[in-house]
mmCIF file of C-alpha atoms in Angstrom:
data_model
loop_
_atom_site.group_PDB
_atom_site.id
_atom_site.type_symbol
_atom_site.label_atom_id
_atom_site.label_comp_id
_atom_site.label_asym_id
_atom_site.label_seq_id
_atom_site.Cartn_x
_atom_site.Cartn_y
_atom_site.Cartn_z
ATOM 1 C CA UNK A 278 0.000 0.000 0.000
ATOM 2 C CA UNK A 279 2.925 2.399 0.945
ATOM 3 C CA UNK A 280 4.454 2.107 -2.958
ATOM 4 C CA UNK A 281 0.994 3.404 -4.280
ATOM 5 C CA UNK A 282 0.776 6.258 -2.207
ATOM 6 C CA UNK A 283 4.098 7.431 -2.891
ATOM 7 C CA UNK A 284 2.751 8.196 -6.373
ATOM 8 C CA UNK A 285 -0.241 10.621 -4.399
ATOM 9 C CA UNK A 286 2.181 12.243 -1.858
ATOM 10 C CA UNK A 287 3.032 15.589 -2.388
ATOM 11 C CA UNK A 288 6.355 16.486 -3.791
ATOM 12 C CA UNK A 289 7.558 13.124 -3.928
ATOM 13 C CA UNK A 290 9.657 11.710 -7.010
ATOM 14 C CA UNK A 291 6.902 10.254 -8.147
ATOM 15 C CA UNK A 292 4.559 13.367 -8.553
ATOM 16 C CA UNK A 293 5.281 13.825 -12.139
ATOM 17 C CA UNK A 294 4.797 10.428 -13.245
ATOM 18 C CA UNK A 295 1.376 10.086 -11.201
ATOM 19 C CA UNK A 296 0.351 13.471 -13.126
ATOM 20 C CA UNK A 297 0.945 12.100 -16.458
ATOM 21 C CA UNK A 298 -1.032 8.893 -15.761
ATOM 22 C CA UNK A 299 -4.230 10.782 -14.513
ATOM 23 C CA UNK A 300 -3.551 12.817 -17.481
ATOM 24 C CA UNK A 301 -4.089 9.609 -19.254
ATOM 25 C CA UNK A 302 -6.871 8.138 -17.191
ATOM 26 C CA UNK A 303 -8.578 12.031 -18.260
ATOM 27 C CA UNK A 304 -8.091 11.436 -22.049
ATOM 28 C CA UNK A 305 -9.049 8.009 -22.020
ATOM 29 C CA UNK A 306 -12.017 8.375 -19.860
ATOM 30 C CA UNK A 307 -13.110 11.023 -21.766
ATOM 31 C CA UNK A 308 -13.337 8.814 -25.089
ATOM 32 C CA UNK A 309 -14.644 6.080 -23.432
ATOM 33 C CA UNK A 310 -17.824 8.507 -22.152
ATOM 34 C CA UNK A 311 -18.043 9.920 -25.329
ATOM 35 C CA UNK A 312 -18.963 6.148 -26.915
ATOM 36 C CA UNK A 313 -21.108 5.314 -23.734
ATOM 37 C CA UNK A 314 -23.045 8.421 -24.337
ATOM 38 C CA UNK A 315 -24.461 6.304 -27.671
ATOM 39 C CA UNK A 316 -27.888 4.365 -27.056
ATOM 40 C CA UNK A 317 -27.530 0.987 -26.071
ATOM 41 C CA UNK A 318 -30.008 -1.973 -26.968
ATOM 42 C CA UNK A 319 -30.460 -0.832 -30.385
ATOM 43 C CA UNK A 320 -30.935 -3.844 -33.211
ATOM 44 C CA UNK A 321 -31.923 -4.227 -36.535
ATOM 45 C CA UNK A 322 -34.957 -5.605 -37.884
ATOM 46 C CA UNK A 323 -38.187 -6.185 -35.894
ATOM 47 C CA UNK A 324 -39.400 -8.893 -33.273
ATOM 48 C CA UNK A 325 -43.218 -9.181 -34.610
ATOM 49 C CA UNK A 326 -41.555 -11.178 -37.928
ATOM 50 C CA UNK A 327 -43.437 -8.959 -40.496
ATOM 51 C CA UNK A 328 -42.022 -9.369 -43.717
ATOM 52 C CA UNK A 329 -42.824 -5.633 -44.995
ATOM 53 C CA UNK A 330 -43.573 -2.247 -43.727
ATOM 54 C CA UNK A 331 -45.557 -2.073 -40.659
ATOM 55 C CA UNK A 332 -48.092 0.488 -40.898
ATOM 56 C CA UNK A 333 -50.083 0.108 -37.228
ATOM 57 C CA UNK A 334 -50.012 -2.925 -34.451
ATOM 58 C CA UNK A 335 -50.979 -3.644 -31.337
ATOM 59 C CA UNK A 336 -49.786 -6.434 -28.832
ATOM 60 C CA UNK A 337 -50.876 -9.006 -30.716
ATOM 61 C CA UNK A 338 -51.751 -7.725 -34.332
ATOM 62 C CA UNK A 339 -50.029 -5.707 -37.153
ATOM 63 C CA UNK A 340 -51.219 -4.413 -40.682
ATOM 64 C CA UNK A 341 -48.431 -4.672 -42.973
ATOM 65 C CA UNK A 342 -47.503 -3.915 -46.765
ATOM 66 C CA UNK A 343 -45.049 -5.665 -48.957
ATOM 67 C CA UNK A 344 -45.302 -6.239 -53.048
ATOM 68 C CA UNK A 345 -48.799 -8.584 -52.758
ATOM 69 C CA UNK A 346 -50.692 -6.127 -51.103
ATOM 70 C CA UNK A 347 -51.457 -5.139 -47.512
ATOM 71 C CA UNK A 348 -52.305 -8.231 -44.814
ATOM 72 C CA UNK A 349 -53.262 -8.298 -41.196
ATOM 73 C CA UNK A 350 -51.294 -10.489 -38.913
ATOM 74 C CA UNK A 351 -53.487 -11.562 -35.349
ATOM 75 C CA UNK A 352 -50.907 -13.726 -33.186
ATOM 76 C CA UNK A 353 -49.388 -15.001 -36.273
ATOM 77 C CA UNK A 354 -52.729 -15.632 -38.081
ATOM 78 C CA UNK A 355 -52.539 -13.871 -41.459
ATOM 79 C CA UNK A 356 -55.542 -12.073 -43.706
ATOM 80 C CA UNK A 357 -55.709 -10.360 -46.567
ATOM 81 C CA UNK A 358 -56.747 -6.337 -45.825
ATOM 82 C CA UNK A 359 -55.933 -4.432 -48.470
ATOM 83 C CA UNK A 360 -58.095 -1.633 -47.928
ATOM 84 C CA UNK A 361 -56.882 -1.622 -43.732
ATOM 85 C CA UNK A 362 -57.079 1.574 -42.110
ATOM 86 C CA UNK A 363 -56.084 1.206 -38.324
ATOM 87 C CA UNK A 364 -56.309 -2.411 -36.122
ATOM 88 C CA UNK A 365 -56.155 -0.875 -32.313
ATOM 89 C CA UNK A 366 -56.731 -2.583 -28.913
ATOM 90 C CA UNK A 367 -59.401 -0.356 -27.245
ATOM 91 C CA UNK A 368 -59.872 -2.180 -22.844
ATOM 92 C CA UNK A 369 -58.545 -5.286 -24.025
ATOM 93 C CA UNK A 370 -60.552 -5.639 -27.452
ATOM 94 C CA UNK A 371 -58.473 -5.320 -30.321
ATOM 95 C CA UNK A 372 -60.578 -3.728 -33.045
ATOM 96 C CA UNK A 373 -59.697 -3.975 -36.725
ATOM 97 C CA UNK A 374 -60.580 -0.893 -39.298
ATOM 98 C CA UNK A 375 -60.898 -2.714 -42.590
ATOM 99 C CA UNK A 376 -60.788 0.151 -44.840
ATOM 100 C CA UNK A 377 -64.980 -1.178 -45.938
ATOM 101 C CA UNK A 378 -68.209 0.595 -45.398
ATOM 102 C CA UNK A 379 -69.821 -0.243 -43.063
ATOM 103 C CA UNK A 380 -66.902 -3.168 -41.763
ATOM 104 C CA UNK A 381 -65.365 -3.161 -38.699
ATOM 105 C CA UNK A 382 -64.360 -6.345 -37.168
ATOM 106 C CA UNK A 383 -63.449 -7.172 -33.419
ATOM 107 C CA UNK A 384 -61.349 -9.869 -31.804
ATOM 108 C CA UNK A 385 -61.628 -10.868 -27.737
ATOM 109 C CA UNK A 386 -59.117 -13.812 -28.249
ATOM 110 C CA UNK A 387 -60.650 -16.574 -30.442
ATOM 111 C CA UNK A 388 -60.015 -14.505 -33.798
ATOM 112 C CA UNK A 389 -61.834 -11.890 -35.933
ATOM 113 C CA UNK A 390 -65.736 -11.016 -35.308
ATOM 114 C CA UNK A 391 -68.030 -8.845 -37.382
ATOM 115 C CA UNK A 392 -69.498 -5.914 -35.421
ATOM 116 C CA UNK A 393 -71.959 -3.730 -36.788
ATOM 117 C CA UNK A 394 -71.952 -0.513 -37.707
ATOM 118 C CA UNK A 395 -75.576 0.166 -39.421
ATOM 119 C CA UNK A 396 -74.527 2.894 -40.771
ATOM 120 C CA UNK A 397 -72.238 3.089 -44.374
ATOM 121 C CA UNK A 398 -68.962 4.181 -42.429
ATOM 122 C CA UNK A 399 -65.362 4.070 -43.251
ATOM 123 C CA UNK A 400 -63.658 4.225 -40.281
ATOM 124 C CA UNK A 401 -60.128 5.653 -40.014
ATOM 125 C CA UNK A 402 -59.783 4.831 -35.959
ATOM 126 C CA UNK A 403 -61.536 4.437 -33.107
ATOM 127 C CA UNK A 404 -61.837 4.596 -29.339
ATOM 128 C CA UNK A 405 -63.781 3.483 -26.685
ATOM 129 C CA UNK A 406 -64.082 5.532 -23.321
ATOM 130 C CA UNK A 407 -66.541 3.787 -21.307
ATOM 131 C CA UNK A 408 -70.088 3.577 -22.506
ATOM 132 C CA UNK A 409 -69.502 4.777 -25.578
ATOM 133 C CA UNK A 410 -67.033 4.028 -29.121
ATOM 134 C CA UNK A 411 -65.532 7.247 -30.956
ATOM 135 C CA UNK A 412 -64.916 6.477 -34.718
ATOM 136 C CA UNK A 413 -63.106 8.448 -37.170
ATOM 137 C CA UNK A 414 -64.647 7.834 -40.550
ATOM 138 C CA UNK A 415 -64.463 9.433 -43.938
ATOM 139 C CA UNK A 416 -66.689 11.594 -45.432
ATOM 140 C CA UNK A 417 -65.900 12.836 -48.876
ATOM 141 C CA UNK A 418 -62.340 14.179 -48.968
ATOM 142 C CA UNK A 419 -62.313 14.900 -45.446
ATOM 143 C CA UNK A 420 -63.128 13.246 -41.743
ATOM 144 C CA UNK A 421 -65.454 13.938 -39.202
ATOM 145 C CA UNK A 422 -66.818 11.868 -36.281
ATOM 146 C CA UNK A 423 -69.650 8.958 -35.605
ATOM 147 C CA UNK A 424 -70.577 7.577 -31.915
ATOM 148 C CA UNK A 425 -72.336 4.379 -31.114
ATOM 149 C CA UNK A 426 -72.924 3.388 -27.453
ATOM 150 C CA UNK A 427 -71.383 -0.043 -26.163
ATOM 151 C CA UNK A 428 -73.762 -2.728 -25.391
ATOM 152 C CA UNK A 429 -76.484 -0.302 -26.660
ATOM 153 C CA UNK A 430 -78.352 0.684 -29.918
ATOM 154 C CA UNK A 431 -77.909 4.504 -30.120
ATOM 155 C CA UNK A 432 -75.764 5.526 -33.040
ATOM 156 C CA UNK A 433 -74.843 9.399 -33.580
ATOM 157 C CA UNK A 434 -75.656 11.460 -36.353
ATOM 158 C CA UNK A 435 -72.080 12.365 -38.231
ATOM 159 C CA UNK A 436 -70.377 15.820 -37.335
ATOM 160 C CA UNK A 437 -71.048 18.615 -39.832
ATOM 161 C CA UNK A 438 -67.869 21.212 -39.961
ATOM 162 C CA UNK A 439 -66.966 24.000 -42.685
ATOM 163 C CA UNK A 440 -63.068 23.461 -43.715
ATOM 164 C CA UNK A 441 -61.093 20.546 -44.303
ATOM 165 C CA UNK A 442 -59.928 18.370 -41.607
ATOM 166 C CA UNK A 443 -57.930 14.892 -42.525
ATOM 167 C CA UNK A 444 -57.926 13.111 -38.994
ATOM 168 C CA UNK A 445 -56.111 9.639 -38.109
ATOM 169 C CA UNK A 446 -55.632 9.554 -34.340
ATOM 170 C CA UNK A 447 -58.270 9.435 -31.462
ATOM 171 C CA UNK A 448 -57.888 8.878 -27.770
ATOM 172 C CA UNK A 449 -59.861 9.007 -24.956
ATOM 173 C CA UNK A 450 -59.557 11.424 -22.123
ATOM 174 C CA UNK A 451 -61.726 12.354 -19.085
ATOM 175 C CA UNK A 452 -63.796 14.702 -20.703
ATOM 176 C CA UNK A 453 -64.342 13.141 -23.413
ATOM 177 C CA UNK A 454 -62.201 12.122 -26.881
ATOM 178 C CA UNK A 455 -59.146 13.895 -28.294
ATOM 179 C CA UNK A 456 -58.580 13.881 -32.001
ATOM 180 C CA UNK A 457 -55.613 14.976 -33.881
ATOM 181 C CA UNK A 458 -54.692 14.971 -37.965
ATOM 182 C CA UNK A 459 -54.105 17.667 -40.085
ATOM 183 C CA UNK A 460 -56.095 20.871 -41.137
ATOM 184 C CA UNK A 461 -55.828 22.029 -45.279
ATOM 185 C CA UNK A 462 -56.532 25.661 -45.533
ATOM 186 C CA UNK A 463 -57.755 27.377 -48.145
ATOM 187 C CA UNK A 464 -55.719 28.699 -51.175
ATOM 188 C CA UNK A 465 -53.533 31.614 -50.083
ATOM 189 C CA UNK A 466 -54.517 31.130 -46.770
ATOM 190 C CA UNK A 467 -52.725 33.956 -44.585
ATOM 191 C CA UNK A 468 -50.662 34.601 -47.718
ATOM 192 C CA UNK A 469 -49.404 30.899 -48.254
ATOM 193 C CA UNK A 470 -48.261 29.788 -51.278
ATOM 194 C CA UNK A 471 -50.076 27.668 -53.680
ATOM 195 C CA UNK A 472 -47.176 25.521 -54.451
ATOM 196 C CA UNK A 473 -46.212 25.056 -50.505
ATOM 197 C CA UNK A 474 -47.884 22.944 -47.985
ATOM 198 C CA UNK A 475 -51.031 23.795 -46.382
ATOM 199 C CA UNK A 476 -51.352 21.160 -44.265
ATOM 200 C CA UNK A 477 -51.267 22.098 -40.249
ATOM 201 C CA UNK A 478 -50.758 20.050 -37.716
ATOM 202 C CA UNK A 479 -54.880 19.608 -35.600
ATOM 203 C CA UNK A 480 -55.685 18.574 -32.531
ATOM 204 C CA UNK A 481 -59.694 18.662 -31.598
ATOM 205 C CA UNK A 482 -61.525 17.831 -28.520
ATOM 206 C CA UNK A 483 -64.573 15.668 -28.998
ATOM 207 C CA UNK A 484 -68.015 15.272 -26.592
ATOM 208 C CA UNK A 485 -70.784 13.577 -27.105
ATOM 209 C CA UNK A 486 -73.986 13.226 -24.816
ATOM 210 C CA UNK A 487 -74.938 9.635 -25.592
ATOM 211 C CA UNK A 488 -78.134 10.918 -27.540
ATOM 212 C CA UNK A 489 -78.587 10.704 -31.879
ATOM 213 C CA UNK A 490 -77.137 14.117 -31.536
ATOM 214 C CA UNK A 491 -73.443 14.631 -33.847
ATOM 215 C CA UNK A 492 -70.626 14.455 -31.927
ATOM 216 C CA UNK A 493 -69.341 18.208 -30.333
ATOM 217 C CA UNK A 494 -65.636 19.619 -31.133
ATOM 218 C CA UNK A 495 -63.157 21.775 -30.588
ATOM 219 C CA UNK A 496 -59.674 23.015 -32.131
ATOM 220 C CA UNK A 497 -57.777 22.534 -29.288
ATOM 221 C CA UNK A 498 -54.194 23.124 -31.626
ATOM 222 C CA UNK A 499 -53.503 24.383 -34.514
ATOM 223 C CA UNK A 500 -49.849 24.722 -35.192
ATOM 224 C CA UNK A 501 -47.164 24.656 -37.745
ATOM 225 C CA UNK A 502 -46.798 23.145 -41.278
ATOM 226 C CA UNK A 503 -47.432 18.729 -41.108
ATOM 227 C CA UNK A 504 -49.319 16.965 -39.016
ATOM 228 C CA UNK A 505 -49.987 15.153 -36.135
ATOM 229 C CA UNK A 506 -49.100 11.691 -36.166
ATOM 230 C CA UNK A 507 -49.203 9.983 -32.869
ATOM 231 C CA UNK A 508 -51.519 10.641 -29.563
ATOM 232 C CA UNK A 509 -50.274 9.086 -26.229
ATOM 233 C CA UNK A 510 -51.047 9.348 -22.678
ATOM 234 C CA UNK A 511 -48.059 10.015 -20.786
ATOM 235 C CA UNK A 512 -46.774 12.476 -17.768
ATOM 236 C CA UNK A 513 -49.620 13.393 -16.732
ATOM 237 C CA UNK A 514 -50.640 14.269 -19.736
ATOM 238 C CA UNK A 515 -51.612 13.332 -23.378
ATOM 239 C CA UNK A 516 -49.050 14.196 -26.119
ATOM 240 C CA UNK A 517 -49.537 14.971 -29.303
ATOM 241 C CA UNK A 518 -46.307 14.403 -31.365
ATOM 242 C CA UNK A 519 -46.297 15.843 -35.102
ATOM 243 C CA UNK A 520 -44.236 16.955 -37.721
ATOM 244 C CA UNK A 521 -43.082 20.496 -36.682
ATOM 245 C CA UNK A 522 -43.344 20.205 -32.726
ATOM 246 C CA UNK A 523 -45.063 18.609 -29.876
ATOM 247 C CA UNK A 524 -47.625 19.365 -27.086
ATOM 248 C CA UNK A 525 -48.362 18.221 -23.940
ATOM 249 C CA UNK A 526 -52.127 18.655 -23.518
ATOM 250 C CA UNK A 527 -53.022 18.105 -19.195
ATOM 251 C CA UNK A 528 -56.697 20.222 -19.358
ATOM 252 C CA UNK A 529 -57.031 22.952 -20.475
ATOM 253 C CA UNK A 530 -53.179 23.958 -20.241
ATOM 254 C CA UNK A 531 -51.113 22.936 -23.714
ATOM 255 C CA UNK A 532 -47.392 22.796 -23.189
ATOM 256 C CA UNK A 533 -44.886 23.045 -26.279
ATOM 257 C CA UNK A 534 -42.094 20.042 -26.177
ATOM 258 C CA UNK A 535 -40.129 21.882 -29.045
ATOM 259 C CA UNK A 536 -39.881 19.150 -30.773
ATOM 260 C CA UNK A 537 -40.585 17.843 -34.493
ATOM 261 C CA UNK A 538 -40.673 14.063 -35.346
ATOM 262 C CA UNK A 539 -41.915 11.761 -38.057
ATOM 263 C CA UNK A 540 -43.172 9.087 -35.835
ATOM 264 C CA UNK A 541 -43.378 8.284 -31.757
ATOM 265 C CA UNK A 542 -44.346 5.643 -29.188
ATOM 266 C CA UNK A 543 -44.950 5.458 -25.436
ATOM 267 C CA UNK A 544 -42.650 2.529 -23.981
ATOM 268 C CA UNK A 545 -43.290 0.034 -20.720
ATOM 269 C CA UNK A 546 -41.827 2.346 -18.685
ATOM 270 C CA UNK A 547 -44.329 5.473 -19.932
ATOM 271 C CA UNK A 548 -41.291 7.322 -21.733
ATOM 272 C CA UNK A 549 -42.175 9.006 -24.767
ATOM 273 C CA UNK A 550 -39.988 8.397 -27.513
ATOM 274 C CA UNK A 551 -40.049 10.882 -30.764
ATOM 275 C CA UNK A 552 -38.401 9.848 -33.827
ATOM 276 C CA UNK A 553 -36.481 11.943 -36.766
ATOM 277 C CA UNK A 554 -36.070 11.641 -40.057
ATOM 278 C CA UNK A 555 -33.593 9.649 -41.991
ATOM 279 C CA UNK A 556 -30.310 10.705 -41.290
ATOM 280 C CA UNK A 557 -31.270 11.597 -37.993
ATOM 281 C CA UNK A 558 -28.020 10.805 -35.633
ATOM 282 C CA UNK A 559 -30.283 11.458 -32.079
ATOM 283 C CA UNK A 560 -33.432 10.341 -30.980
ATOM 284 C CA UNK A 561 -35.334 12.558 -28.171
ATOM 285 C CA UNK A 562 -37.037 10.569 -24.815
ATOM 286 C CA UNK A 563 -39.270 12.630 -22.963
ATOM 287 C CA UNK A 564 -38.793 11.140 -19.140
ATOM 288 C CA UNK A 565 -40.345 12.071 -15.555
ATOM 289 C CA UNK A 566 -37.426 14.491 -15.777
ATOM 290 C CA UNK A 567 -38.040 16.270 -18.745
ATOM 291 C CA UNK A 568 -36.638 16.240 -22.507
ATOM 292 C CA UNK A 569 -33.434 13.837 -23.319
ATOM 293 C CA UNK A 570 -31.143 13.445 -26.017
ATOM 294 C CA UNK A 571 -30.100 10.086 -26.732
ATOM 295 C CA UNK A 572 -27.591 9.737 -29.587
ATOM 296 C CA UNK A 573 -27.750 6.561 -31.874
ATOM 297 C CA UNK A 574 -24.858 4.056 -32.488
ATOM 298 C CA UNK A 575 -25.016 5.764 -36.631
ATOM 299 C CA UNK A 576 -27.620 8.069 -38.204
ATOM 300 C CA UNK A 577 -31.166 6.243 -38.897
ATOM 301 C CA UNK A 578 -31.280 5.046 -42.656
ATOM 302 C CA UNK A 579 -35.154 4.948 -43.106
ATOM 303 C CA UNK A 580 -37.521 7.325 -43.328
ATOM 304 C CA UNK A 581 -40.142 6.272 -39.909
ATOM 305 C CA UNK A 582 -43.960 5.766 -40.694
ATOM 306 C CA UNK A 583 -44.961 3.716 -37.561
ATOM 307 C CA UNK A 584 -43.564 3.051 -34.179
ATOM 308 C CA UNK A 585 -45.184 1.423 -30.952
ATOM 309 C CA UNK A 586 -43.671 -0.425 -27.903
ATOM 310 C CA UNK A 587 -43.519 -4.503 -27.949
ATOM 311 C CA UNK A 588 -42.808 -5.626 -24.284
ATOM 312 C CA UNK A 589 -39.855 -4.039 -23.399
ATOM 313 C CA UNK A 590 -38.726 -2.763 -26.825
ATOM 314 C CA UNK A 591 -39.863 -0.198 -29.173
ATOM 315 C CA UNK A 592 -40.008 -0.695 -32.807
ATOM 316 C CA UNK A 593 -39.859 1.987 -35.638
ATOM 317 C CA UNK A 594 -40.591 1.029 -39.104
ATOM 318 C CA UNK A 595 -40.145 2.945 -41.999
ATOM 319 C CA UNK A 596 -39.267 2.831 -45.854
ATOM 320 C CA UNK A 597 -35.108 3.517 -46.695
ATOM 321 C CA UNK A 598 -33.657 5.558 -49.884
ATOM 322 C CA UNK A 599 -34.037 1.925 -51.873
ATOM 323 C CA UNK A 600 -37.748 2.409 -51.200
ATOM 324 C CA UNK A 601 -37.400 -0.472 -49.133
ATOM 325 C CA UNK A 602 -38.926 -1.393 -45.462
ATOM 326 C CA UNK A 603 -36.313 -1.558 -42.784
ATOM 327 C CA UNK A 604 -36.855 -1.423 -38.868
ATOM 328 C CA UNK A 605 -34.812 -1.360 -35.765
ATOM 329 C CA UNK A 606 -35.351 -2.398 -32.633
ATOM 330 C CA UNK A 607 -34.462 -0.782 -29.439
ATOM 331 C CA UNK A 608 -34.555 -2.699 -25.897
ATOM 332 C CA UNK A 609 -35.705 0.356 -23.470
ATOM 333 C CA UNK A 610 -34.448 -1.154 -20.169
ATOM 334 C CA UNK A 611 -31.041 -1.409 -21.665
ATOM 335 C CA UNK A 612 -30.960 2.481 -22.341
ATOM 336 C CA UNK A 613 -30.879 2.537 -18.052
ATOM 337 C CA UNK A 614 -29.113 -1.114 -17.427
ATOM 338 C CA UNK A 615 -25.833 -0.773 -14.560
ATOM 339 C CA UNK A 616 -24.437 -3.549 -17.315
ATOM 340 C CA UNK A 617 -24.915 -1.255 -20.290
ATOM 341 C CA UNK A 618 -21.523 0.591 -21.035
ATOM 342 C CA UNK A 619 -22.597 3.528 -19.758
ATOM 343 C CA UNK A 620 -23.375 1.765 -16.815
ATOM 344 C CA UNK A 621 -19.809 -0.110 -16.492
ATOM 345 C CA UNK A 622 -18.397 3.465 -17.504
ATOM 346 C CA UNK A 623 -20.377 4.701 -14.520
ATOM 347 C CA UNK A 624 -18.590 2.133 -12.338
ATOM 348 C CA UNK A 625 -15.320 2.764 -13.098
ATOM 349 C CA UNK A 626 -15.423 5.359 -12.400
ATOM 350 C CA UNK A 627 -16.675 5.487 -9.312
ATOM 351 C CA UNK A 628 -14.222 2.308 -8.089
ATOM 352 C CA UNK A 629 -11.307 4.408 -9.569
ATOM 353 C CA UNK A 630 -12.602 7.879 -7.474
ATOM 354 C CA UNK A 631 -12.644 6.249 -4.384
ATOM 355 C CA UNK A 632 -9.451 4.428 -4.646
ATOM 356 C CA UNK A 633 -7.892 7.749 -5.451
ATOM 357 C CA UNK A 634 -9.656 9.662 -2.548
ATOM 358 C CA UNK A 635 -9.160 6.845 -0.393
ATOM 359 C CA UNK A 636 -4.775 6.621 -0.667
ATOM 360 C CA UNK A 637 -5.318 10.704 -0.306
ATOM 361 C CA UNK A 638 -7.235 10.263 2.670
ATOM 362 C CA UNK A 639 -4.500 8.058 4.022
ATOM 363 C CA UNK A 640 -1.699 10.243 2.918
ATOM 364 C CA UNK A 641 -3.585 13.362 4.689
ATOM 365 C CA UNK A 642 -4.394 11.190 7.889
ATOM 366 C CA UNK A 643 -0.521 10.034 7.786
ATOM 367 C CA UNK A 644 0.962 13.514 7.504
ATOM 368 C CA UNK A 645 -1.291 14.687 10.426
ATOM 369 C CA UNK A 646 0.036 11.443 12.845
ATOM 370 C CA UNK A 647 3.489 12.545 11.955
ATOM 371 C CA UNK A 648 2.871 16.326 12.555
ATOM 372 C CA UNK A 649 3.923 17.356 9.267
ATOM 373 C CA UNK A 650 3.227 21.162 7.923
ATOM 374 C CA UNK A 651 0.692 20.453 4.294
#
């Protein structure tokens, strides 16, 4: 023990060479936190097996495209659903939008079930809060909103609205439903361009007093150029993640994330992740603690269209510059694992600070026992 602390003790012969090493130890540690500052648990390709581009899933089903046309997998079960709008597990149903008047089919574990609609509806998405089903459905060139009661025959008249709204995500809250999509204003609208986009990123609140009366909304949002593209309820809050930034929506307060994304998923441990576009080198987690920045081991080579957790992963799925589906995979408890290099980093660290505060320590007691001036 006395050799090592000669190297510690104060104008001993070995000062300068103990200098240079924690010079090295500096440099080296350095590096070595710069590579555990990359994401850990990230993999290619997907865990649900698709063999093209996911475009929606739950737990146990997926709607999926390749070069036959667009299927529907249910726990490994495949169907043809080429006209497929949404499948979605709404208080453990998983419903299935066919893309059909009028078609909407239902699964409560022994496969898929017609439920009726009586009315000629597409519907885009749905969700149930309680006594009651939201739907999304088409009507002309633009959306709008039907409600049926659960276990119950009263069906909605369809929202009327002036405008154009092009909706695609609903969610229930406490007061209600939120729904969120895109807005297309009118030709030079506020001086736009013709040739530029006039798509704005919507979110609307939604009511509805169980009666034949149309649904009630809102415009809780309007904001930039895109849309939105995922709703999720998360922090206290429900987030709606779009194309030129992000809001938290808790009542009737709306906080902006300052963030843009193509595509976004809540994971098992209610983390919001938000997703770039290809060539994007970091990936943004919004946490208990606020906005982080996670790099990624090298920039993502697809463009995103869908991403959702899977257990204890989230999966992003997109189409690359080959116009090709790719996906990667990223385990979410390894991002905080003590084994993931950060986490060994993290270790070493501390082992290496102690040892060195601990031969100080004795040095300092030492000089004290001896009476020496320090």
């Amino acid at each position: 023990m006395a050799g090592w602390r000669d190297f510690l003790e104060e104008e001993s012969e070995y000062q300068w060479m103990s200098f240079g090493a924690f010079a090295i130890f500096i440099i080296i540690g350095a590096i070595m936190i710069d590579w555990s500052g990359e994401l850990s648990g990230v993999t290619s390709g997907s865990s649900q097996g698709a063999s093209g581009l996911v475009i929606d899933s739950t737990s146990d089903a997926f709607i999926y495209d390749d070069e036959d046309g667009r299927w529907i997998s249910l726990r490994g079960e495949v169907n043809s659903a080429n006209n497929a709008n949404c499948v979605t597990e709404q208080e453990g149903i998983t419903y299935f939008c066919s893309g059909q008047e009028g078609v909407l089919f239902m699964d409560v574990g022994n496969g898929w079930e017609p439920y009726g609609l009586v009315q000629d509806l597409t519907v885009i998405d749905l969700a149930t809060n309680g006594y009651a089903m939201m739907m999304i459905v088409e009507n002309g060139s633009s959306t709008t909103f039907s409600a049926r009661s659960l276990g119950g025959e009263t069906i909605s008249e369809i929202s009327s609205h002036d405008g154009d709204m092009s909706l695609t995500e609903i969610i229930a809250t406490d007061e209600g439903w939120l729904a969120a999509g895109s807005w297309r204003a009118p030709t030079n609208w506020q001086g736009t361009s013709p040739a530029s986009s006039s798509f704005y990123e919507l979110v609307v609140s939604i009511t509805w007093d169980a009666s034949t009366s149309a649904p009630i909304y809102d415009i809780v949002h309007l904001g930039g150029p895109g849309v939105i593209h995922t709703l999720a309820a998360t922090h206290g809050g429900i987030v709606a993640a779009g194309q030129t930034d992000a809001v938290l929506i808790a009542g009737d307060e709306i906080k902006h994330l300052d963030i843009a994304s193509m595509s976004a998923a809540v994971d098992s441990n209610n983390d919001m992740w938000f997703f770039g576009n290809s060539g994007s080198e970091t990936i943004a987690v919004l946490t208990d603690k606020g906005m982080e920045i996670e790099s990624l081991p090298e920039p993502l080579k697809f463009t995103p269209i869908h991403a959702a957790a899977n257990g204890a992963n989230v999966e992003i799925h997109g189409i690359n510059a080959q116009d090709e589906s790719e996906s990667i995979t990223i385990d979410v408890d390894a991002r905080l694992a003590f084994t993931s290099l950060r986490g060994i980093i993290d270790l070493g660290f501390i082992m290496i600070s102690l040892l060195i505060l601990g031969v100080m320590g004795w040095n300092v007691t030492d000089a004290i026992r001896k009476g020496e001036v320090f």
